[in-house]
C-alpha positions as YAML, in Angstrom:
chain: A
units: angstrom
residues:
- id: 1
  name: ILE
  ca: [-5.74, -11.93, -15.05]
- id: 2
  name: VAL
  ca: [-3.38, -10.21, -17.38]
- id: 3
  name: LEU
  ca: [-1.97, -13.40, -18.89]
- id: 4
  name: LEU
  ca: [-5.49, -14.59, -19.65]
- id: 5
  name: THR
  ca: [-6.34, -11.56, -21.73]
- id: 6
  name: THR
  ca: [-6.84, -12.48, -25.37]
- id: 7
  name: ASP
  ca: [-4.72, -10.50, -27.85]
- id: 8
  name: LEU
  ca: [-6.86, -8.08, -29.84]
- id: 9
  name: GLY
  ca: [-6.44, -7.03, -33.42]
- id: 10
  name: SER
  ca: [-6.50, -3.40, -34.59]
- id: 11
  name: ASP
  ca: [-10.31, -3.52, -34.92]
- id: 12
  name: GLY
  ca: [-10.77, -4.81, -31.33]
- id: 13
  name: SER
  ca: [-11.67, -8.37, -32.34]
- id: 14
  name: PRO
  ca: [-9.64, -11.36, -31.08]
- id: 15
  name: ALA
  ca: [-6.45, -11.71, -33.11]
- id: 16
  name: PRO
  ca: [-6.14, -15.02, -34.96]
- id: 17
  name: SER
  ca: [-3.39, -17.17, -33.46]
- id: 18
  name: GLY
  ca: [-3.75, -20.35, -35.53]
- id: 19
  name: ARG
  ca: [-4.27, -22.45, -32.36]
- id: 20
  name: ALA
  ca: [-7.02, -23.10, -29.85]
- id: 21
  name: ASP
  ca: [-7.27, -20.34, -27.24]
- id: 22
  name: PRO
  ca: [-6.65, -21.85, -23.76]
- id: 23
  name: VAL
  ca: [-8.75, -19.10, -22.20]
- id: 24
  name: ALA
  ca: [-11.84, -20.40, -24.00]
- id: 25
  name: GLN
  ca: [-11.39, -23.72, -22.19]
- id: 26
  name: MET
  ca: [-11.52, -22.11, -18.74]
- id: 27
  name: ARG
  ca: [-14.71, -21.49, -16.81]
- id: 28
  name: THR
  ca: [-14.74, -17.96, -15.40]
- id: 29
  name: VAL
  ca: [-17.25, -16.55, -12.95]
- id: 30
  name: GLU
  ca: [-17.71, -12.83, -12.29]
- id: 31
  name: ARG
  ca: [-18.54, -11.93, -8.69]
- id: 32
  name: SER
  ca: [-18.97, -8.79, -6.65]
- id: 33
  name: LEU
  ca: [-18.68, -8.26, -2.91]
- id: 34
  name: LYS
  ca: [-19.98, -5.42, -0.78]
- id: 35
  name: ALA
  ca: [-17.60, -3.84, 1.74]
- id: 36
  name: GLY
  ca: [-17.37, -6.11, 4.78]
- id: 37
  name: ALA
  ca: [-18.71, -9.18, 2.98]
- id: 38
  name: ALA
  ca: [-16.77, -12.43, 3.08]
- id: 39
  name: LEU
  ca: [-16.00, -14.48, -0.01]
- id: 40
  name: ARG
  ca: [-17.97, -17.68, 0.58]
- id: 41
  name: MET
  ca: [-15.80, -20.75, 0.35]
- id: 42
  name: LYS
  ca: [-17.45, -23.68, -1.40]
- id: 43
  name: PRO
  ca: [-16.25, -27.29, -1.25]
- id: 44
  name: PRO
  ca: [-13.53, -27.78, -3.85]
- id: 45
  name: ALA
  ca: [-15.14, -28.84, -7.09]
- id: 46
  name: ALA
  ca: [-12.11, -27.34, -8.82]
- id: 47
  name: ALA
  ca: [-9.10, -25.25, -7.90]
- id: 48
  name: VAL
  ca: [-9.86, -21.55, -8.25]
- id: 49
  name: LEU
  ca: [-7.59, -18.64, -9.12]
- id: 50
  name: THR
  ca: [-9.18, -15.25, -8.50]
- id: 51
  name: GLU
  ca: [-8.33, -11.92, -10.14]
- id: 52
  name: ILE
  ca: [-9.36, -8.70, -8.43]
- id: 53
  name: ALA
  ca: [-10.83, -6.34, -11.04]
- id: 54
  name: SER
  ca: [-11.54, -3.55, -8.54]
- id: 55
  name: GLY
  ca: [-11.67, -3.02, -4.80]
- id: 56
  name: TRP
  ca: [-9.49, -4.13, -1.89]
- id: 57
  name: LEU
  ca: [-9.67, -7.47, -0.08]
- id: 58
  name: SER
  ca: [-8.02, -8.86, 3.03]
- id: 59
  name: ARG
  ca: [-7.02, -12.42, 3.77]
- id: 60
  name: CYS
  ca: [-7.97, -13.15, 7.37]
- id: 61
  name: GLN
  ca: [-7.55, -15.99, 9.80]
- id: 62
  name: PHE
  ca: [-10.13, -16.49, 12.52]
- id: 63
  name: GLY
  ca: [-9.04, -17.59, 15.98]
- id: 64
  name: SER
  ca: [-10.97, -19.82, 18.35]
- id: 65
  name: ASN
  ca: [-12.01, -16.71, 20.30]
- id: 66
  name: GLY
  ca: [-13.71, -15.23, 17.23]
- id: 67
  name: TYR
  ca: [-11.10, -12.51, 16.61]
- id: 68
  name: ARG
  ca: [-9.63, -12.22, 13.15]
- id: 69
  name: SER
  ca: [-6.05, -11.52, 12.22]
- id: 70
  name: ILE
  ca: [-5.39, -9.88, 8.86]
- id: 71
  name: LEU
  ca: [-2.71, -11.84, 7.06]
- id: 72
  name: ASP
  ca: [-2.51, -9.91, 3.81]
- id: 73
  name: PHE
  ca: [-4.17, -7.25, 1.68]
- id: 74
  name: MET
  ca: [-5.04, -7.92, -1.94]
- id: 75
  name: LEU
  ca: [-5.33, -5.04, -4.39]
- id: 76
  name: PRO
  ca: [-6.87, -4.53, -7.86]
- id: 77
  name: GLY
  ca: [-5.00, -6.36, -10.60]
- id: 78
  name: GLU
  ca: [-3.61, -9.00, -8.25]
- id: 79
  name: THR
  ca: [-4.46, -12.68, -8.31]
- id: 80
  name: PHE
  ca: [-4.72, -15.18, -5.49]
- id: 81
  name: LEU
  ca: [-5.55, -18.81, -4.88]
- id: 82
  name: SER
  ca: [-8.84, -19.20, -3.04]
- id: 83
  name: PRO
  ca: [-8.67, -21.32, 0.13]
- id: 84
  name: ARG
  ca: [-11.40, -23.82, -0.78]
- id: 85
  name: TYR
  ca: [-10.71, -26.79, 1.48]
- id: 86
  name: SER
  ca: [-12.94, -27.66, 4.41]
- id: 87
  name: GLY
  ca: [-11.55, -26.90, 7.84]
- id: 88
  name: SER
  ca: [-9.75, -23.79, 6.63]
- id: 89
  name: THR
  ca: [-9.71, -20.97, 9.16]
- id: 90
  name: GLU
  ca: [-8.87, -18.46, 6.43]
- id: 91
  name: SER
  ca: [-11.39, -16.16, 4.85]
- id: 92
  name: ILE
  ca: [-11.32, -13.42, 2.24]
- id: 93
  name: VAL
  ca: [-13.13, -10.23, 3.31]
- id: 94
  name: ALA
  ca: [-13.85, -7.19, 1.12]
- id: 95
  name: ILE
  ca: [-12.55, -3.92, 2.54]
- id: 96
  name: SER
  ca: [-14.31, -1.93, -0.17]
- id: 97
  name: TYR
  ca: [-16.77, -2.87, -2.90]
- id: 98
  name: ALA
  ca: [-14.92, -5.42, -5.03]
- id: 99
  name: ARG
  ca: [-15.40, -7.05, -8.42]
- id: 100
  name: LEU
  ca: [-13.73, -10.42, -8.90]
- id: 101
  name: ARG
  ca: [-13.21, -12.92, -11.69]
- id: 102
  name: GLU
  ca: [-12.71, -16.54, -10.68]
- id: 103
  name: VAL
  ca: [-11.06, -18.99, -13.06]
- id: 104
  name: GLU
  ca: [-11.72, -22.66, -12.30]
- id: 105
  name: TYR
  ca: [-9.23, -25.36, -13.11]
- id: 106
  name: PRO
  ca: [-10.32, -26.67, -16.53]
- id: 107
  name: SER
  ca: [-11.34, -30.23, -17.20]
- id: 108
  name: GLY
  ca: [-9.58, -32.16, -19.91]
- id: 109
  name: PRO
  ca: [-6.08, -33.49, -20.55]
- id: 110
  name: VAL
  ca: [-3.56, -32.50, -17.89]
- id: 111
  name: GLN
  ca: [-1.06, -31.35, -20.52]
- id: 112
  name: SER
  ca: [-3.51, -28.99, -22.22]
- id: 113
  name: PRO
  ca: [-2.46, -25.35, -22.73]
- id: 114
  name: ALA
  ca: [-5.25, -24.28, -20.34]
- id: 115
  name: HIS
  ca: [-3.85, -26.42, -17.50]
- id: 116
  name: ILE
  ca: [-0.32, -25.22, -18.09]
- id: 117
  name: LEU
  ca: [-1.37, -21.55, -18.20]
- id: 118
  name: LEU
  ca: [-3.42, -21.85, -15.00]
- id: 119
  name: CYS
  ca: [-0.54, -23.57, -13.22]
- id: 120
  name: GLN
  ca: [1.83, -20.78, -14.29]
- id: 121
  name: LEU
  ca: [-0.60, -18.13, -13.03]
- id: 122
  name: ALA
  ca: [-1.06, -19.96, -9.72]
- id: 123
  name: LEU
  ca: [2.72, -20.20, -9.31]
- id: 124
  name: VAL
  ca: [3.18, -16.46, -9.92]
- id: 125
  name: ALA
  ca: [0.39, -15.61, -7.43]
- id: 126
  name: SER
  ca: [1.89, -17.93, -4.82]
- id: 127
  name: GLN
  ca: [5.43, -16.59, -5.31]
- id: 128
  name: SER
  ca: [4.21, -13.00, -4.95]
- id: 129
  name: GLU
  ca: [2.40, -13.81, -1.71]
- id: 130
  name: ASN
  ca: [5.42, -15.70, -0.32]
- id: 131
  name: ALA
  ca: [7.77, -12.81, -1.19]
- id: 132
  name: ARG
  ca: [5.54, -10.36, 0.73]
- id: 133
  name: LEU
  ca: [5.46, -12.72, 3.72]
- id: 134
  name: ALA
  ca: [9.26, -13.04, 3.73]
- id: 135
  name: GLU
  ca: [9.66, -9.25, 3.51]
- id: 136
  name: ARG
  ca: [7.30, -8.78, 6.46]
- id: 137
  name: LEU
  ca: [9.19, -11.28, 8.60]
- id: 138
  name: VAL
  ca: [12.45, -9.45, 7.89]
- id: 139
  name: SER
  ca: [10.71, -6.13, 8.60]
- id: 140
  name: ILE
  ca: [9.63, -7.28, 12.07]
- id: 141
  name: GLY
  ca: [13.23, -7.96, 13.05]
- id: 142
  name: ARG
  ca: [14.83, -4.89, 11.49]
- id: 143
  name: ARG
  ca: [12.38, -2.04, 11.94]
- id: 144
  name: ASP
  ca: [10.62, -0.38, 14.85]
- id: 145
  name: ALA
  ca: [6.83, 0.09, 14.77]
- id: 146
  name: PHE
  ca: [6.98, 3.50, 13.05]
- id: 147
  name: GLU
  ca: [9.32, 2.21, 10.34]
- id: 148
  name: ARG
  ca: [7.15, -0.91, 9.81]
- id: 149
  name: MET
  ca: [4.05, 1.26, 9.29]
- id: 150
  name: ALA
  ca: [5.94, 3.53, 6.88]
- id: 151
  name: HIS
  ca: [7.18, 0.48, 4.95]
- id: 152
  name: PHE
  ca: [3.66, -1.00, 4.93]
- id: 153
  name: PHE
  ca: [2.18, 2.14, 3.35]
- id: 154
  name: LEU
  ca: [5.04, 2.36, 0.84]
- id: 155
  name: GLU
  ca: [4.37, -1.27, -0.11]
- id: 156
  name: LEU
  ca: [0.65, -0.55, -0.58]
- id: 157
  name: ALA
  ca: [1.46, 2.54, -2.64]
- id: 158
  name: SER
  ca: [3.83, 0.55, -4.83]
- id: 159
  name: ARG
  ca: [1.40, -2.33, -5.29]
- id: 160
  name: SER
  ca: [-1.50, 0.03, -6.04]
- id: 161
  name: ARG
  ca: [0.62, 1.86, -8.63]
- id: 162
  name: ALA
  ca: [0.37, 5.19, -6.81]
- id: 163
  name: LYS
  ca: [0.54, 8.36, -8.89]
- id: 164
  name: ALA
  ca: [3.11, 11.02, -8.12]
- id: 165
  name: MET
  ca: [1.30, 14.30, -7.54]
- id: 166
  name: GLY
  ca: [2.59, 17.57, -6.15]
- id: 167
  name: GLY
  ca: [5.83, 16.19, -4.76]
- id: 168
  name: GLY
  ca: [4.26, 13.13, -3.11]
- id: 169
  name: MET
  ca: [2.59, 9.85, -3.91]
- id: 170
  name: VAL
  ca: [-1.19, 9.65, -3.85]
- id: 171
  name: PHE
  ca: [-3.34, 6.52, -3.80]
- id: 172
  name: ALA
  ca: [-6.79, 5.59, -2.55]
- id: 173
  name: CYS
  ca: [-6.47, 3.60, 0.68]
- id: 174
  name: PRO
  ca: [-9.80, 2.40, 2.13]
- id: 175
  name: LEU
  ca: [-8.27, 1.31, 5.47]
- id: 176
  name: THR
  ca: [-9.94, 2.89, 8.50]
- id: 177
  name: GLN
  ca: [-8.19, 1.33, 11.52]
...
């Protein structure tokens, strides 16, 4: 999570800030998922914000017939709120090998810098997801199927920070269907 990265001095050590580092108050857990594996949802001991260090994930919803609908794709460098409540039909599935870092909501005073920072990060992640959803709803009404697919791949290229090479954009896309 970019905002959680501690500032480093010229020698690579943490730069002194004169105040307690809110990051040090947060419990982070590193996880990895194989392609096709689902992120296991535990009962909510604490709210969790997850950063994707590498790999692609999909947010899916499972229907009563067992079929899954992909709601969103999540790319390296993005953050998301993990659906941790019981009864949720959502799941997070790795499309490719993925490394994740989970940040749990810290214990302590509600007005602590750690709480405020985590709330800001959660808000940014939520706003980003909602903006993509709104764009997709508008896309359904304004574009035919070919244009929607073209827009979808342009969105993925933009979000994955595609590199311009030889007159076109190139990015690794592990989607197979």
